[in-house]
Amino acid sequence: MTTRWFGEPVRRNEDPRFLTGEGTYVDDIHPPGTLQAAVLRSPIAHANITKIDVCAARALEGVVAVWTWEDLGDVFRPSPMSVPHESLTHPKTQYPLARDKVNYVGEPIAFVVAHDRYIAEDACDVIEVDFEPLPAVVDLEAAVAPDAILVHDDVPGNVAATLTQQVGDPDRAFAEADHVFTARLYLERGAGQPMETRAVLAQWDELEHVLTVWDTTQAPLSIRNGLAVLLGLPENGVRVVAPDVGGGFGTKIMMFYAEEVLVPLAAYKLRRPVKWVEDRREHLIASNHERGQLHESAIALRADGTILGVRDTFLHDTGAYTPYGIVVPIVTSTQLPGPYRIPNYFSESRTVYTNKVPVSPYRGAGRPHGVFVMERLIDLAAREMGMDRAEIRFKNFIAPDEFPYDVGLTFQDGAPTRYDSGNYQAGLAKVLSHIDYEGFPAYQARMRDEGRFIGLGMASYVEGTGIGPYEGAHVRVDGTAQKVVVATCVGTQGQGHETSFAQIVADELGIRPDQVEITTGDSRSMNWGSGTYASRSAVVTGNAVGVSARAVRAKAATIAAELFEANPADIEFENERVFVNGSPEYGLPLWDVAIVANPIRYAYGSQAAKAIAMRKQRPGPPLPDGDDPGLEARKYFSPAQAAFASGNHAAIVEVDPETGIVTILRYVAVHDCGRVINPMIVEGQVHGGVAQGIGGSFYERMVYTPEGQPLSTTFMDYLIPTAMEIPSIEVDHIETPSPLNPLGIKGAGEAGVIPVPALMAQALEDALSPWKVRVTELPLNPGEIRALVRAGIDPEHVNA
Amino acid sequence: MIVTERAVSVSVNGATYARTIPVRLLLSDFIRNELGLTGTHLGCEHGVCGCCTILLDGQAVRSCLMFAVQADGHELITVEGLAPAPGQLHPLQEAFRQEHALQCGYCTPGFLTTLIPFLESNRDPSELEIRQALSGNLCRCTGYQNIVKAVQRAAREMRTVEPGR
């Protein structure tokens, strides 16, 4: 029986180094003579700069360089608009350093390179900048008011883009509906906040004429390509490495963050290694945020609860720039319909400039917002129409036999939003059974009798994952080292790629996952690729690894078949051996086949030497036409469209109406990401996602004053939930394999976070139903929940 | 004259290091940059996240909240000093691996160093006690539950290994 690794909870290859302190994060790399950089950032949200004086900073002992925009030469240009869109009529990307105006607190103004970070920060302290403050645009609705102050003088109304999408005839649907309900819904700003902040180290190699850049980026090849253009170097003159990266969650993908230009430029110009490591305050005020949308929405239904149509118009806060185009609002508008059949749908988003940190995708990337709106509308309809909230969902789910199902919208990759497979009924039924939905009302009543207020929430979502254009993998059997070496160029930030990709290879080649060494995020090992985002690495790179390993297997089978005069189809791979099916004695270690595969080889092992001797002399050249030496292959996988994962979550929460404190008593997630490579890893992804969703529901909030001053500037203000707030999360799976890729997988990285705010809103309302509390925005802290209770109506709890 | 440098002598993972260092140098920067022990990570540098936790005379402390000069004459243990030998893992480290209690690995050293004295003082902790012990360390990847399971497993293992203690 062949061991199959795919689907097993294989322990991770990467763990031993992380557990012993031997991981290599960017700040752990410190070439001799490395200089350290610091960035002077704007303390004002909106201002003209009238003067920058760096004399005192330059004079400081230990300071090597102090740069303002004037020192940047040709590099002083705006970052490329990496995701253009026809609706994005007024895009704005950032310059590496501000010239005559700043548009948010945290915007870089000057860049200091010194012998150490302490001195670099001393130098920042003595740079003098004169500002002429301008009124700031902070509130979303104020930003689009007729007399609004403009963030950018040449962007009328502060609107970067207006995007509309429509399916069917929403006007007619609303006119003919038996019921129409409307809601105004808001999700506040939040951010990924990986435990490792961003960092960049660059070193110019005078011998090789290569600029090596170690960067916490999720997309090293994109950075490599951009830097080569910007610095006028050939592509192979820039090497970008994303080594071990301490979490990303979307925040670490940008083209470019200013420091990703300034640090390489400094290393190139100064001919010294230069390092910049962001501190947490910088990360909170100057690395990209997300969430931040205000929706006005409506749902139209027939009397029996059938959804006829949904209308949604929303304002999307993009901050001061649009570095990531309008990806987030596109995803919101296309993923809002979720698992429901919505024949008539109208969505209009306005992407609005404000004097705040730019916005780019954070785990979930627009979906938590859309799902919040859709689920809130369904909850509203169910309540007003007196329907059971599960029943209305089952009634409107797309049926299992309707796939592929075309939603009628254009997804973020420009392809149709066409669901490839799924079974939303089975998912919801499973989660409701786990949480005992049927028994809940009795439980709730019993608890109420004890003076405890508990509520149940459920939410469902669909997530487009694994978009193109493509990723590649290079798989090579190293016969001498007796391992398989795999190169990919997606960055990895904790997802366990070194293990799940190894499982795929191990199955193909009949070896163990710990015999497979995966390289991620090094532009030198793969020249083409895109990056880790949109829950795509397992889908796109995983399948590239799979097809490459399969090609290696085919080649090894051909060689073995030739040696043993057998049919390649009869060659088996097991326990590191390649052999003729049914005749294990006719076989060789895989490692020896690799040695045989090279016409120029030095075989010391007796078996390998024997095998080489066995290989018959063929006519023609030693390396036949069309053949390559060695046991290796480099293949790419390019999906036609996204693979649509889905999930159904449910939770039971307890709310203390006196204090507003919420305790999550149970949380169950039923998840469908197609075929699961490693359930341990997938469940870990779901746990972490849910935890971030809980943070975004109750704790995490980027607060700005009306003047645009960020107040969430430490972890004492921006509250990351701890082990005391996050419950144990029960995870179960259903598997509807994707027909769109050979492995049948869908992405899982973002999934956990998506339905949490929607679910928590419902659970809060359920728990606080005696007060008829309505939840229309999140996060809500205890004080705000308490305020909702006080404002509520409750004949029985007049003193509450 | 203001003293800007001072000589210190610190024992780290059993080896003694004598250095003359700026008085404003953080202990965390001293460990990472002067001693090259980069397993101790910095997540916030204001004492909340716990990534930089080390053991100082057996107690878990935040190295970002101390100056290096304050460690003069003390014994430190960092994550590099936890495993019994190269290529081996401490039972707590092994439990973290078995329970998938780490993803990106960045917060992990701080969790391990926080938990060593905890498990020494409480050999059979309840889930609530474990969660309280973890509550000063932030993890952004795992949602904590596998860390809790790892601590439970490690406590079991450590009781079996040293039943007489």
PDB file of N, CA, C and O in Angstrom, chain A residues 217-225 240-242 489-491 520-523 530-532:
ATOM      1  N   THR A 217       8.298  41.484   1.814  1.00  0.00           N
ATOM      2  CA  THR A 217       7.198  41.511   0.853  1.00  0.00           C
ATOM      3  C   THR A 217       6.573  40.139   0.627  1.00  0.00           C
ATOM      4  O   THR A 217       7.236  39.109   0.726  1.00  0.00           O
ATOM      5  N   GLN A 218       5.290  40.150   0.255  1.00  0.00           N
ATOM      6  CA  GLN A 218       4.602  38.918  -0.139  1.00  0.00           C
ATOM      7  C   GLN A 218       4.805  38.636  -1.628  1.00  0.00           C
ATOM      8  O   GLN A 218       4.389  37.586  -2.117  1.00  0.00           O
ATOM      9  N   ALA A 219       5.404  39.575  -2.351  1.00  0.00           N
ATOM     10  CA  ALA A 219       5.541  39.435  -3.805  1.00  0.00           C
ATOM     11  C   ALA A 219       6.946  39.828  -4.257  1.00  0.00           C
ATOM     12  O   ALA A 219       7.145  40.872  -4.880  1.00  0.00           O
ATOM     13  N   PRO A 220       7.947  38.994  -3.966  1.00  0.00           N
ATOM     14  CA  PRO A 220       9.327  39.381  -4.273  1.00  0.00           C
ATOM     15  C   PRO A 220       9.595  39.627  -5.760  1.00  0.00           C
ATOM     16  O   PRO A 220      10.369  40.528  -6.095  1.00  0.00           O
ATOM     17  N   LEU A 221       8.953  38.877  -6.635  1.00  0.00           N
ATOM     18  CA  LEU A 221       9.245  39.084  -8.061  1.00  0.00           C
ATOM     19  C   LEU A 221       8.723  40.415  -8.563  1.00  0.00           C
ATOM     20  O   LEU A 221       9.363  41.070  -9.388  1.00  0.00           O
ATOM     21  N   SER A 222       7.559  40.819  -8.054  1.00  0.00           N
ATOM     22  CA  SER A 222       7.029  42.119  -8.470  1.00  0.00           C
ATOM     23  C   SER A 222       7.971  43.231  -8.028  1.00  0.00           C
ATOM     24  O   SER A 222       8.242  44.174  -8.774  1.00  0.00           O
ATOM     25  N   ILE A 223       8.481  43.116  -6.805  1.00  0.00           N
ATOM     26  CA  ILE A 223       9.414  44.123  -6.304  1.00  0.00           C
ATOM     27  C   ILE A 223      10.697  44.096  -7.145  1.00  0.00           C
ATOM     28  O   ILE A 223      11.244  45.137  -7.513  1.00  0.00           O
ATOM     29  N   ARG A 224      11.174  42.898  -7.454  1.00  0.00           N
ATOM     30  CA  ARG A 224      12.383  42.774  -8.284  1.00  0.00           C
ATOM     31  C   ARG A 224      12.180  43.493  -9.627  1.00  0.00           C
ATOM     32  O   ARG A 224      13.008  44.315 -10.043  1.00  0.00           O
ATOM     33  N   ASN A 225      11.069  43.197 -10.285  1.00  0.00           N
ATOM     34  CA  ASN A 225      10.832  43.790 -11.597  1.00  0.00           C
ATOM     35  C   ASN A 225      10.725  45.311 -11.502  1.00  0.00           C
ATOM     36  O   ASN A 225      11.280  46.031 -12.328  1.00  0.00           O
ATOM     37  N   VAL A 240      15.649  39.817  -5.291  1.00  0.00           N
ATOM     38  CA  VAL A 240      14.811  40.117  -4.135  1.00  0.00           C
ATOM     39  C   VAL A 240      14.475  38.809  -3.422  1.00  0.00           C
ATOM     40  O   VAL A 240      14.008  37.855  -4.040  1.00  0.00           O
ATOM     41  N   VAL A 241      14.755  38.791  -2.146  1.00  0.00           N
ATOM     42  CA  VAL A 241      14.521  37.607  -1.329  1.00  0.00           C
ATOM     43  C   VAL A 241      13.553  37.956  -0.211  1.00  0.00           C
ATOM     44  O   VAL A 241      13.786  38.911   0.531  1.00  0.00           O
ATOM     45  N   ALA A 242      12.477  37.203  -0.134  1.00  0.00           N
ATOM     46  CA  ALA A 242      11.609  37.293   1.047  1.00  0.00           C
ATOM     47  C   ALA A 242      11.952  36.074   1.889  1.00  0.00           C
ATOM     48  O   ALA A 242      11.509  34.972   1.592  1.00  0.00           O
ATOM     49  N   CYS A 489       8.394  30.976  -6.323  1.00  0.00           N
ATOM     50  CA  CYS A 489       8.737  32.358  -5.973  1.00  0.00           C
ATOM     51  C   CYS A 489       7.614  33.094  -5.261  1.00  0.00           C
ATOM     52  O   CYS A 489       7.637  34.307  -5.159  1.00  0.00           O
ATOM     53  N   VAL A 490       6.656  32.380  -4.740  1.00  0.00           N
ATOM     54  CA  VAL A 490       5.702  33.085  -3.886  1.00  0.00           C
ATOM     55  C   VAL A 490       6.345  33.289  -2.522  1.00  0.00           C
ATOM     56  O   VAL A 490       7.146  32.478  -2.088  1.00  0.00           O
ATOM     57  N   GLY A 491       6.011  34.373  -1.881  1.00  0.00           N
ATOM     58  CA  GLY A 491       6.496  34.567  -0.522  1.00  0.00           C
ATOM     59  C   GLY A 491       5.693  33.680   0.413  1.00  0.00           C
ATOM     60  O   GLY A 491       4.585  33.255   0.098  1.00  0.00           O
ATOM     61  N   THR A 520      11.078  29.321  -1.080  1.00  0.00           N
ATOM     62  CA  THR A 520      10.036  30.286  -1.437  1.00  0.00           C
ATOM     63  C   THR A 520      10.663  31.671  -1.509  1.00  0.00           C
ATOM     64  O   THR A 520      11.651  31.945  -0.831  1.00  0.00           O
ATOM     65  N   GLY A 521      10.070  32.509  -2.308  1.00  0.00           N
ATOM     66  CA  GLY A 521      10.379  33.933  -2.234  1.00  0.00           C
ATOM     67  C   GLY A 521      11.801  34.335  -2.558  1.00  0.00           C
ATOM     68  O   GLY A 521      12.323  35.255  -1.944  1.00  0.00           O
ATOM     69  N   ASP A 522      12.446  33.678  -3.507  1.00  0.00           N
ATOM     70  CA  ASP A 522      13.772  34.126  -3.934  1.00  0.00           C
ATOM     71  C   ASP A 522      13.743  34.305  -5.449  1.00  0.00           C
ATOM     72  O   ASP A 522      13.600  33.336  -6.188  1.00  0.00           O
ATOM     73  N   SER A 523      13.892  35.551  -5.876  1.00  0.00           N
ATOM     74  CA  SER A 523      13.748  35.823  -7.307  1.00  0.00           C
ATOM     75  C   SER A 523      14.856  35.171  -8.120  1.00  0.00           C
ATOM     76  O   SER A 523      14.752  35.052  -9.334  1.00  0.00           O
ATOM     77  N   SER A 530       4.116  35.813  -9.464  1.00  0.00           N
ATOM     78  CA  SER A 530       3.332  36.973  -9.051  1.00  0.00           C
ATOM     79  C   SER A 530       3.427  37.204  -7.543  1.00  0.00           C
ATOM     80  O   SER A 530       4.004  38.190  -7.119  1.00  0.00           O
ATOM     81  N   GLY A 531       2.947  36.315  -6.716  1.00  0.00           N
ATOM     82  CA  GLY A 531       3.067  36.551  -5.273  1.00  0.00           C
ATOM     83  C   GLY A 531       1.999  35.848  -4.472  1.00  0.00           C
ATOM     84  O   GLY A 531       1.140  35.170  -5.014  1.00  0.00           O
ATOM     85  N   THR A 532       2.089  36.058  -3.168  1.00  0.00           N
ATOM     86  CA  THR A 532       1.150  35.437  -2.241  1.00  0.00           C
ATOM     87  C   THR A 532       0.083  36.456  -1.869  1.00  0.00           C
ATOM     88  O   THR A 532       0.353  37.418  -1.166  1.00  0.00           O
TER      89      THR A 532
END
